[in-house]
mmCIF file of C-alpha atoms in Angstrom:
data_model
loop_
_atom_site.group_PDB
_atom_site.id
_atom_site.type_symbol
_atom_site.label_atom_id
_atom_site.label_comp_id
_atom_site.label_asym_id
_atom_site.label_seq_id
_atom_site.Cartn_x
_atom_site.Cartn_y
_atom_site.Cartn_z
ATOM 1 C CA UNK S 1 10.647 -8.139 20.737
ATOM 2 C CA UNK S 2 12.075 -6.918 17.433
ATOM 3 C CA UNK S 3 11.397 -3.721 15.562
ATOM 4 C CA UNK S 4 9.197 -4.153 12.465
ATOM 5 C CA UNK S 5 11.565 -2.625 9.963
ATOM 6 C CA UNK S 6 14.761 -3.472 8.220
ATOM 7 C CA UNK S 7 17.860 -1.421 8.851
ATOM 8 C CA UNK S 8 18.515 1.195 6.218
ATOM 9 C CA UNK S 9 22.080 -0.055 5.869
ATOM 10 C CA UNK S 10 20.911 -3.534 4.976
ATOM 11 C CA UNK S 11 18.190 -2.428 2.584
ATOM 12 C CA UNK S 12 20.128 0.394 0.906
ATOM 13 C CA UNK S 13 18.644 3.720 -0.093
ATOM 14 C CA UNK S 14 17.830 4.721 -3.636
ATOM 15 C CA UNK S 15 20.834 6.596 -4.978
ATOM 16 C CA UNK S 16 19.987 9.518 -7.233
ATOM 17 C CA UNK S 17 22.387 11.045 -9.753
ATOM 18 C CA UNK S 18 22.946 14.820 -9.729
ATOM 19 C CA UNK S 19 20.005 16.505 -11.432
ATOM 20 C CA UNK S 20 17.623 13.608 -10.793
ATOM 21 C CA UNK S 21 14.289 14.354 -9.160
ATOM 22 C CA UNK S 22 11.593 12.097 -7.757
ATOM 23 C CA UNK S 23 7.943 12.780 -8.475
ATOM 24 C CA UNK S 24 5.451 11.187 -6.081
ATOM 25 C CA UNK S 25 2.002 10.292 -7.424
ATOM 26 C CA UNK S 26 0.199 10.553 -4.100
ATOM 27 C CA UNK S 27 -2.955 8.691 -3.190
ATOM 28 C CA UNK S 28 -4.521 8.280 0.236
ATOM 29 C CA UNK S 29 -2.832 7.360 3.501
ATOM 30 C CA UNK S 30 0.445 8.424 5.099
ATOM 31 C CA UNK S 31 2.855 6.653 2.763
ATOM 32 C CA UNK S 32 3.211 9.559 0.259
ATOM 33 C CA UNK S 33 4.321 12.031 2.927
ATOM 34 C CA UNK S 34 6.664 9.453 4.480
ATOM 35 C CA UNK S 35 8.343 9.114 1.079
ATOM 36 C CA UNK S 36 8.419 12.878 0.474
ATOM 37 C CA UNK S 37 9.883 13.664 3.895
ATOM 38 C CA UNK S 38 12.525 10.936 3.549
ATOM 39 C CA UNK S 39 13.667 12.320 0.203
ATOM 40 C CA UNK S 40 13.787 15.882 1.489
ATOM 41 C CA UNK S 41 15.701 14.749 4.551
ATOM 42 C CA UNK S 42 18.407 13.346 2.298
ATOM 43 C CA UNK S 43 18.632 16.553 0.280
ATOM 44 C CA UNK S 44 16.429 15.538 -2.680
ATOM 45 C CA UNK S 45 13.481 17.920 -3.010
ATOM 46 C CA UNK S 46 10.532 15.870 -4.299
ATOM 47 C CA UNK S 47 7.610 16.995 -6.420
ATOM 48 C CA UNK S 48 4.290 15.710 -5.088
ATOM 49 C CA UNK S 49 1.372 15.310 -7.460
ATOM 50 C CA UNK S 50 -1.618 14.587 -5.242
ATOM 51 C CA UNK S 51 -4.567 12.752 -6.786
ATOM 52 C CA UNK S 52 -7.545 14.987 -6.012
ATOM 53 C CA UNK S 53 -10.141 13.279 -3.846
ATOM 54 C CA UNK S 54 -7.721 10.511 -2.850
ATOM 55 C CA UNK S 55 -4.802 12.209 -1.100
ATOM 56 C CA UNK S 56 -5.903 13.190 2.374
ATOM 57 C CA UNK S 57 -6.064 16.870 3.419
ATOM 58 C CA UNK S 58 -3.561 18.238 5.943
ATOM 59 C CA UNK S 59 -1.117 15.450 5.128
ATOM 60 C CA UNK S 60 1.927 17.706 5.117
ATOM 61 C CA UNK S 61 2.413 18.221 1.379
ATOM 62 C CA UNK S 62 2.769 21.965 2.026
ATOM 63 C CA UNK S 63 6.326 21.212 3.107
ATOM 64 C CA UNK S 64 7.131 20.250 -0.492
ATOM 65 C CA UNK S 65 6.479 21.518 -4.003
ATOM 66 C CA UNK S 66 3.143 20.013 -4.897
ATOM 67 C CA UNK S 67 -0.067 20.300 -6.883
ATOM 68 C CA UNK S 68 -3.348 18.409 -7.092
ATOM 69 C CA UNK S 69 -4.744 16.761 -10.220
ATOM 70 C CA UNK S 70 -8.060 14.962 -10.788
ATOM 71 C CA UNK S 71 -7.819 11.457 -12.222
ATOM 72 C CA UNK S 72 -9.685 12.654 -15.302
ATOM 73 C CA UNK S 73 -6.763 14.943 -16.211
ATOM 74 C CA UNK S 74 -4.198 12.130 -16.498
ATOM 75 C CA UNK S 75 -3.588 13.185 -20.096
ATOM 76 C CA UNK S 76 -1.631 16.143 -18.673
ATOM 77 C CA UNK S 77 0.345 14.060 -16.197
ATOM 78 C CA UNK S 78 3.491 13.449 -18.235
ATOM 79 C CA UNK S 79 3.784 17.096 -19.239
ATOM 80 C CA UNK S 80 3.417 18.243 -15.635
ATOM 81 C CA UNK S 81 6.093 15.838 -14.417
ATOM 82 C CA UNK S 82 8.521 16.892 -17.143
ATOM 83 C CA UNK S 83 7.963 20.600 -16.439
ATOM 84 C CA UNK S 84 8.935 19.945 -12.831
ATOM 85 C CA UNK S 85 12.121 18.126 -13.794
ATOM 86 C CA UNK S 86 10.964 14.694 -12.658
ATOM 87 C CA UNK S 87 13.146 11.752 -13.702
ATOM 88 C CA UNK S 88 11.955 9.093 -11.243
ATOM 89 C CA UNK S 89 8.357 8.281 -10.275
ATOM 90 C CA UNK S 90 7.023 6.722 -7.064
ATOM 91 C CA UNK S 91 3.417 5.535 -6.868
ATOM 92 C CA UNK S 92 2.429 5.842 -3.205
ATOM 93 C CA UNK S 93 -0.896 5.605 -1.410
ATOM 94 C CA UNK S 94 -4.317 4.238 -2.145
ATOM 95 C CA UNK S 95 -6.390 5.251 -5.180
ATOM 96 C CA UNK S 96 -9.790 3.704 -4.669
ATOM 97 C CA UNK S 97 -11.699 4.762 -7.754
ATOM 98 C CA UNK S 98 -11.109 4.527 -11.472
ATOM 99 C CA UNK S 99 -11.206 7.595 -13.742
ATOM 100 C CA UNK S 100 -14.539 8.162 -15.466
ATOM 101 C CA UNK S 101 -13.833 7.564 -19.143
ATOM 102 C CA UNK S 102 -16.617 9.933 -20.178
ATOM 103 C CA UNK S 103 -14.946 12.748 -18.220
ATOM 104 C CA UNK S 104 -11.356 12.237 -19.414
ATOM 105 C CA UNK S 105 -9.737 15.385 -20.810
ATOM 106 C CA UNK S 106 -8.252 14.023 -23.987
ATOM 107 C CA UNK S 107 -5.117 15.169 -25.772
ATOM 108 C CA UNK S 108 -3.138 13.561 -28.599
ATOM 109 C CA UNK S 109 -0.919 11.597 -26.234
ATOM 110 C CA UNK S 110 -3.854 10.184 -24.318
ATOM 111 C CA UNK S 111 -5.882 9.452 -27.452
ATOM 112 C CA UNK S 112 -3.077 7.192 -28.654
ATOM 113 C CA UNK S 113 -3.320 4.983 -25.583
ATOM 114 C CA UNK S 114 -7.069 5.127 -24.832
ATOM 115 C CA UNK S 115 -7.624 1.523 -26.035
ATOM 116 C CA UNK S 116 -4.853 0.380 -23.674
ATOM 117 C CA UNK S 117 -6.348 2.444 -20.845
ATOM 118 C CA UNK S 118 -9.765 0.870 -21.377
ATOM 119 C CA UNK S 119 -8.209 -2.602 -21.388
ATOM 120 C CA UNK S 120 -6.214 -1.879 -18.220
ATOM 121 C CA UNK S 121 -9.267 -0.530 -16.390
ATOM 122 C CA UNK S 122 -11.001 -3.854 -17.025
ATOM 123 C CA UNK S 123 -8.259 -5.736 -15.178
ATOM 124 C CA UNK S 124 -7.713 -6.070 -11.456
ATOM 125 C CA UNK S 125 -5.671 -3.624 -9.434
ATOM 126 C CA UNK S 126 -2.319 -5.258 -10.093
ATOM 127 C CA UNK S 127 -2.970 -5.541 -13.821
ATOM 128 C CA UNK S 128 -3.773 -1.829 -13.928
ATOM 129 C CA UNK S 129 -0.692 -0.914 -11.899
ATOM 130 C CA UNK S 130 1.570 -2.925 -14.197
ATOM 131 C CA UNK S 131 0.132 -1.006 -17.142
ATOM 132 C CA UNK S 132 0.743 2.323 -15.366
ATOM 133 C CA UNK S 133 4.355 1.368 -14.562
ATOM 134 C CA UNK S 134 5.042 0.356 -18.181
ATOM 135 C CA UNK S 135 3.424 3.571 -19.442
ATOM 136 C CA UNK S 136 5.689 5.734 -17.281
ATOM 137 C CA UNK S 137 8.800 3.814 -18.289
ATOM 138 C CA UNK S 138 7.909 4.019 -21.972
ATOM 139 C CA UNK S 139 7.932 7.797 -21.581
ATOM 140 C CA UNK S 140 11.400 7.918 -20.107
ATOM 141 C CA UNK S 141 10.723 7.894 -16.363
ATOM 142 C CA UNK S 142 12.274 5.376 -14.003
ATOM 143 C CA UNK S 143 9.625 3.919 -11.693
ATOM 144 C CA UNK S 144 10.861 3.060 -8.209
ATOM 145 C CA UNK S 145 9.069 1.575 -5.233
ATOM 146 C CA UNK S 146 8.416 3.355 -1.965
ATOM 147 C CA UNK S 147 10.443 0.608 -0.311
ATOM 148 C CA UNK S 148 13.471 1.720 -2.344
ATOM 149 C CA UNK S 149 13.111 5.300 -1.122
ATOM 150 C CA UNK S 150 12.235 4.496 2.492
ATOM 151 C CA UNK S 151 13.618 0.976 3.092
ATOM 152 C CA UNK S 152 13.290 1.427 6.847
ATOM 153 C CA UNK S 153 9.517 1.012 6.421
ATOM 154 C CA UNK S 154 9.836 -2.565 5.149
ATOM 155 C CA UNK S 155 8.531 -5.122 7.640
ATOM 156 C CA UNK S 156 11.004 -7.556 9.186
ATOM 157 C CA UNK S 157 10.374 -11.089 10.359
ATOM 158 C CA UNK S 158 9.526 -11.816 13.988
ATOM 159 C CA UNK S 159 7.395 -10.606 16.890
ATOM 160 C CA UNK S 160 7.202 -6.836 17.429
ATOM 161 C CA UNK S 161 4.983 -6.568 20.509
ATOM 162 C CA UNK S 162 4.808 -7.716 24.122
ATOM 163 C CA UNK S 163 1.766 -9.842 23.355
ATOM 164 C CA UNK S 164 2.437 -13.077 21.467
ATOM 165 C CA UNK S 165 0.075 -15.324 19.474
ATOM 166 C CA UNK S 166 -1.533 -18.254 21.262
ATOM 167 C CA UNK S 167 -1.842 -21.726 19.755
ATOM 168 C CA UNK S 168 -5.309 -20.968 18.376
ATOM 169 C CA UNK S 169 -3.995 -17.751 16.833
ATOM 170 C CA UNK S 170 -1.358 -19.689 14.882
ATOM 171 C CA UNK S 171 -4.128 -21.770 13.325
ATOM 172 C CA UNK S 172 -6.055 -18.608 12.443
ATOM 173 C CA UNK S 173 -2.887 -17.103 11.021
ATOM 174 C CA UNK S 174 -2.385 -20.039 8.689
ATOM 175 C CA UNK S 175 -6.028 -20.037 7.562
ATOM 176 C CA UNK S 176 -5.954 -16.283 6.905
ATOM 177 C CA UNK S 177 -2.695 -16.505 4.975
ATOM 178 C CA UNK S 178 -4.004 -19.283 2.740
ATOM 179 C CA UNK S 179 -7.102 -17.184 2.038
ATOM 180 C CA UNK S 180 -5.088 -14.018 1.410
ATOM 181 C CA UNK S 181 -2.808 -15.840 -1.019
ATOM 182 C CA UNK S 182 -5.832 -17.285 -2.826
ATOM 183 C CA UNK S 183 -7.515 -13.923 -3.386
ATOM 184 C CA UNK S 184 -4.133 -12.418 -4.228
ATOM 185 C CA UNK S 185 -3.695 -14.943 -7.026
ATOM 186 C CA UNK S 186 -7.023 -13.695 -8.407
ATOM 187 C CA UNK S 187 -5.871 -10.039 -8.032
ATOM 188 C CA UNK S 188 -8.723 -9.303 -5.634
ATOM 189 C CA UNK S 189 -7.006 -8.178 -2.451
ATOM 190 C CA UNK S 190 -4.099 -8.613 -0.058
ATOM 191 C CA UNK S 191 -5.672 -9.467 3.282
ATOM 192 C CA UNK S 192 -7.968 -11.858 5.079
ATOM 193 C CA UNK S 193 -9.313 -12.406 8.585
ATOM 194 C CA UNK S 194 -9.636 -15.850 10.163
ATOM 195 C CA UNK S 195 -11.510 -16.673 13.366
ATOM 196 C CA UNK S 196 -11.914 -20.129 14.844
ATOM 197 C CA UNK S 197 -9.600 -21.697 12.280
ATOM 198 C CA UNK S 198 -11.397 -20.530 9.149
ATOM 199 C CA UNK S 199 -11.394 -17.426 6.988
ATOM 200 C CA UNK S 200 -14.438 -15.269 7.621
ATOM 201 C CA UNK S 201 -13.610 -12.069 5.709
ATOM 202 C CA UNK S 202 -11.649 -11.315 2.539
ATOM 203 C CA UNK S 203 -10.313 -7.944 1.453
ATOM 204 C CA UNK S 204 -11.799 -6.561 -1.723
ATOM 205 C CA UNK S 205 -11.583 -3.270 -3.540
ATOM 206 C CA UNK S 206 -12.903 -1.482 -0.442
ATOM 207 C CA UNK S 207 -9.606 -2.049 1.412
ATOM 208 C CA UNK S 208 -8.457 -3.350 4.776
ATOM 209 C CA UNK S 209 -10.199 -0.773 6.970
ATOM 210 C CA UNK S 210 -13.600 -1.548 5.465
ATOM 211 C CA UNK S 211 -12.996 -5.292 5.795
ATOM 212 C CA UNK S 212 -12.220 -4.870 9.500
ATOM 213 C CA UNK S 213 -15.386 -2.785 9.890
ATOM 214 C CA UNK S 214 -17.354 -5.673 8.370
ATOM 215 C CA UNK S 215 -15.829 -8.073 10.898
ATOM 216 C CA UNK S 216 -16.829 -5.700 13.688
ATOM 217 C CA UNK S 217 -20.396 -5.667 12.336
ATOM 218 C CA UNK S 218 -20.447 -9.466 12.160
ATOM 219 C CA UNK S 219 -19.585 -9.622 15.840
ATOM 220 C CA UNK S 220 -22.244 -7.061 16.658
ATOM 221 C CA UNK S 221 -24.916 -8.956 14.719
ATOM 222 C CA UNK S 222 -24.104 -12.237 16.409
ATOM 223 C CA UNK S 223 -22.810 -13.967 13.276
ATOM 224 C CA UNK S 224 -19.653 -14.790 15.214
ATOM 225 C CA UNK S 225 -21.324 -15.581 18.500
ATOM 226 C CA UNK S 226 -19.034 -17.547 20.769
ATOM 227 C CA UNK S 227 -15.997 -16.916 18.541
ATOM 228 C CA UNK S 228 -13.187 -15.074 20.269
ATOM 229 C CA UNK S 229 -9.931 -13.580 19.058
ATOM 230 C CA UNK S 230 -8.981 -13.944 15.351
ATOM 231 C CA UNK S 231 -6.124 -12.714 13.155
ATOM 232 C CA UNK S 232 -5.673 -10.358 10.208
ATOM 233 C CA UNK S 233 -3.025 -11.412 7.693
ATOM 234 C CA UNK S 234 -1.755 -9.273 4.812
ATOM 235 C CA UNK S 235 0.657 -10.489 2.144
ATOM 236 C CA UNK S 236 1.766 -9.556 -1.358
ATOM 237 C CA UNK S 237 -0.051 -10.996 -4.341
ATOM 238 C CA UNK S 238 1.769 -13.625 -6.420
ATOM 239 C CA UNK S 239 3.498 -11.773 -9.245
ATOM 240 C CA UNK S 240 2.611 -8.414 -7.712
ATOM 241 C CA UNK S 241 4.163 -5.253 -9.103
ATOM 242 C CA UNK S 242 6.225 -4.475 -5.990
ATOM 243 C CA UNK S 243 6.873 -0.884 -7.048
ATOM 244 C CA UNK S 244 3.249 -0.062 -6.324
ATOM 245 C CA UNK S 245 0.598 -1.026 -3.790
ATOM 246 C CA UNK S 246 2.702 -3.097 -1.393
ATOM 247 C CA UNK S 247 0.627 -4.333 1.569
ATOM 248 C CA UNK S 248 0.780 -1.784 4.377
ATOM 249 C CA UNK S 249 -0.272 -1.580 8.015
ATOM 250 C CA UNK S 250 -0.184 1.243 10.529
ATOM 251 C CA UNK S 251 -1.861 2.590 13.662
ATOM 252 C CA UNK S 252 -5.233 2.770 11.900
ATOM 253 C CA UNK S 253 -4.985 -0.951 11.126
ATOM 254 C CA UNK S 254 -4.369 -1.681 14.813
ATOM 255 C CA UNK S 255 -7.398 0.372 15.817
ATOM 256 C CA UNK S 256 -9.565 -1.412 13.272
ATOM 257 C CA UNK S 257 -8.353 -4.858 14.327
ATOM 258 C CA UNK S 258 -9.012 -4.078 17.977
ATOM 259 C CA UNK S 259 -12.505 -2.755 17.221
ATOM 260 C CA UNK S 260 -13.158 -5.994 15.314
ATOM 261 C CA UNK S 261 -12.181 -8.040 18.375
ATOM 262 C CA UNK S 262 -9.074 -9.556 16.810
ATOM 263 C CA UNK S 263 -6.075 -10.803 18.767
ATOM 264 C CA UNK S 264 -3.411 -9.651 16.333
ATOM 265 C CA UNK S 265 -2.043 -8.801 12.911
ATOM 266 C CA UNK S 266 0.561 -10.611 10.809
ATOM 267 C CA UNK S 267 2.163 -9.324 7.608
ATOM 268 C CA UNK S 268 4.577 -10.847 5.135
ATOM 269 C CA UNK S 269 8.085 -9.709 5.987
ATOM 270 C CA UNK S 270 10.104 -8.095 3.219
ATOM 271 C CA UNK S 271 6.973 -7.564 1.114
ATOM 272 C CA UNK S 272 4.964 -5.230 3.359
ATOM 273 C CA UNK S 273 5.291 -1.671 4.626
ATOM 274 C CA UNK S 274 4.888 -0.506 8.219
ATOM 275 C CA UNK S 275 3.726 3.101 8.629
ATOM 276 C CA UNK S 276 4.344 4.941 11.913
ATOM 277 C CA UNK S 277 5.949 1.786 13.308
ATOM 278 C CA UNK S 278 6.760 3.024 16.853
ATOM 279 C CA UNK S 279 3.286 4.514 17.268
ATOM 280 C CA UNK S 280 1.675 1.364 15.867
ATOM 281 C CA UNK S 281 3.588 -0.914 18.252
ATOM 282 C CA UNK S 282 2.905 1.327 21.239
ATOM 283 C CA UNK S 283 -0.818 1.321 20.513
ATOM 284 C CA UNK S 284 -0.872 -2.462 19.981
ATOM 285 C CA UNK S 285 0.882 -2.928 23.337
ATOM 286 C CA UNK S 286 -1.707 -0.694 24.998
ATOM 287 C CA UNK S 287 -4.535 -2.724 23.489
ATOM 288 C CA UNK S 288 -2.902 -6.128 24.032
ATOM 289 C CA UNK S 289 -2.668 -7.070 20.346
ATOM 290 C CA UNK S 290 0.246 -8.958 18.850
ATOM 291 C CA UNK S 291 2.023 -7.816 15.685
ATOM 292 C CA UNK S 292 4.481 -9.930 13.766
ATOM 293 C CA UNK S 293 6.229 -10.402 10.451
ATOM 294 C CA UNK S 294 5.733 -13.757 8.737
ATOM 295 C CA UNK S 295 8.537 -15.401 6.756
ATOM 296 C CA UNK S 296 8.304 -14.283 3.145
ATOM 297 C CA UNK S 297 7.469 -16.757 0.416
ATOM 298 C CA UNK S 298 9.205 -16.656 -2.944
ATOM 299 C CA UNK S 299 6.972 -15.175 -5.600
ATOM 300 C CA UNK S 300 7.303 -14.961 -9.368
ATOM 301 C CA UNK S 301 8.424 -11.610 -10.761
ATOM 302 C CA UNK S 302 5.808 -9.252 -12.107
ATOM 303 C CA UNK S 303 5.401 -9.237 -15.870
#
């Protein structure tokens, strides 16, 4: 059994010059606080800007300088970051909804890019994230990925649990990966579930947890009668902007997979994040699920 993360020595931490400061645009999930705590632990006090309604309450942001901002106030974002001395930006966590254009608080800076914002909102998630990254960089910030700040969260290749995939699981794993790569190429999602050698659920904008809940419902309604086991696979989209929205799994993913009756979870090594790795592995061992990192496939760089 191997641990699901790279060594920090091999991956290399982000090195910040004196006077540099990282601002974390925090969405939902545990990734933002993992990034914030890692920075603080290395002596770099972060500034956390939590997206109101997305960042989860009681996440631990009180340990750091932070404030909340609704999506509709993004016109003030750059000014807030500059006032807090931010030089580097990390986009961490899930943001499930788009800002309501009718409710945007406009200023001169935002008015200048509204046509670009409208165009970006019409694209898929990765297209929007690429626009956001370019917009930050055009305003003098350096955008870095969570994996550059906390490289120990990056998934490694190999088996992480006591349980190992059976022959039928390997077939499901291949079917789910093909499906995940197909929807990734269309910028739809990053994950898929296969049971009985064929993909039966694809991740959409609702996210992995909701997809697993659908699989659970399918079992309960008899749509998968006689079908046992099954595998969830998550992998990066071709050409994905790796500084934002890397595939991630954690204890909640294990719970959802178990509730859906799956045998295990596989993620693309080097391109996925593992949150609360020891807790996730311990829970998977308790439930008898396998967890493993798949060999990474070469992908084109994001434009």
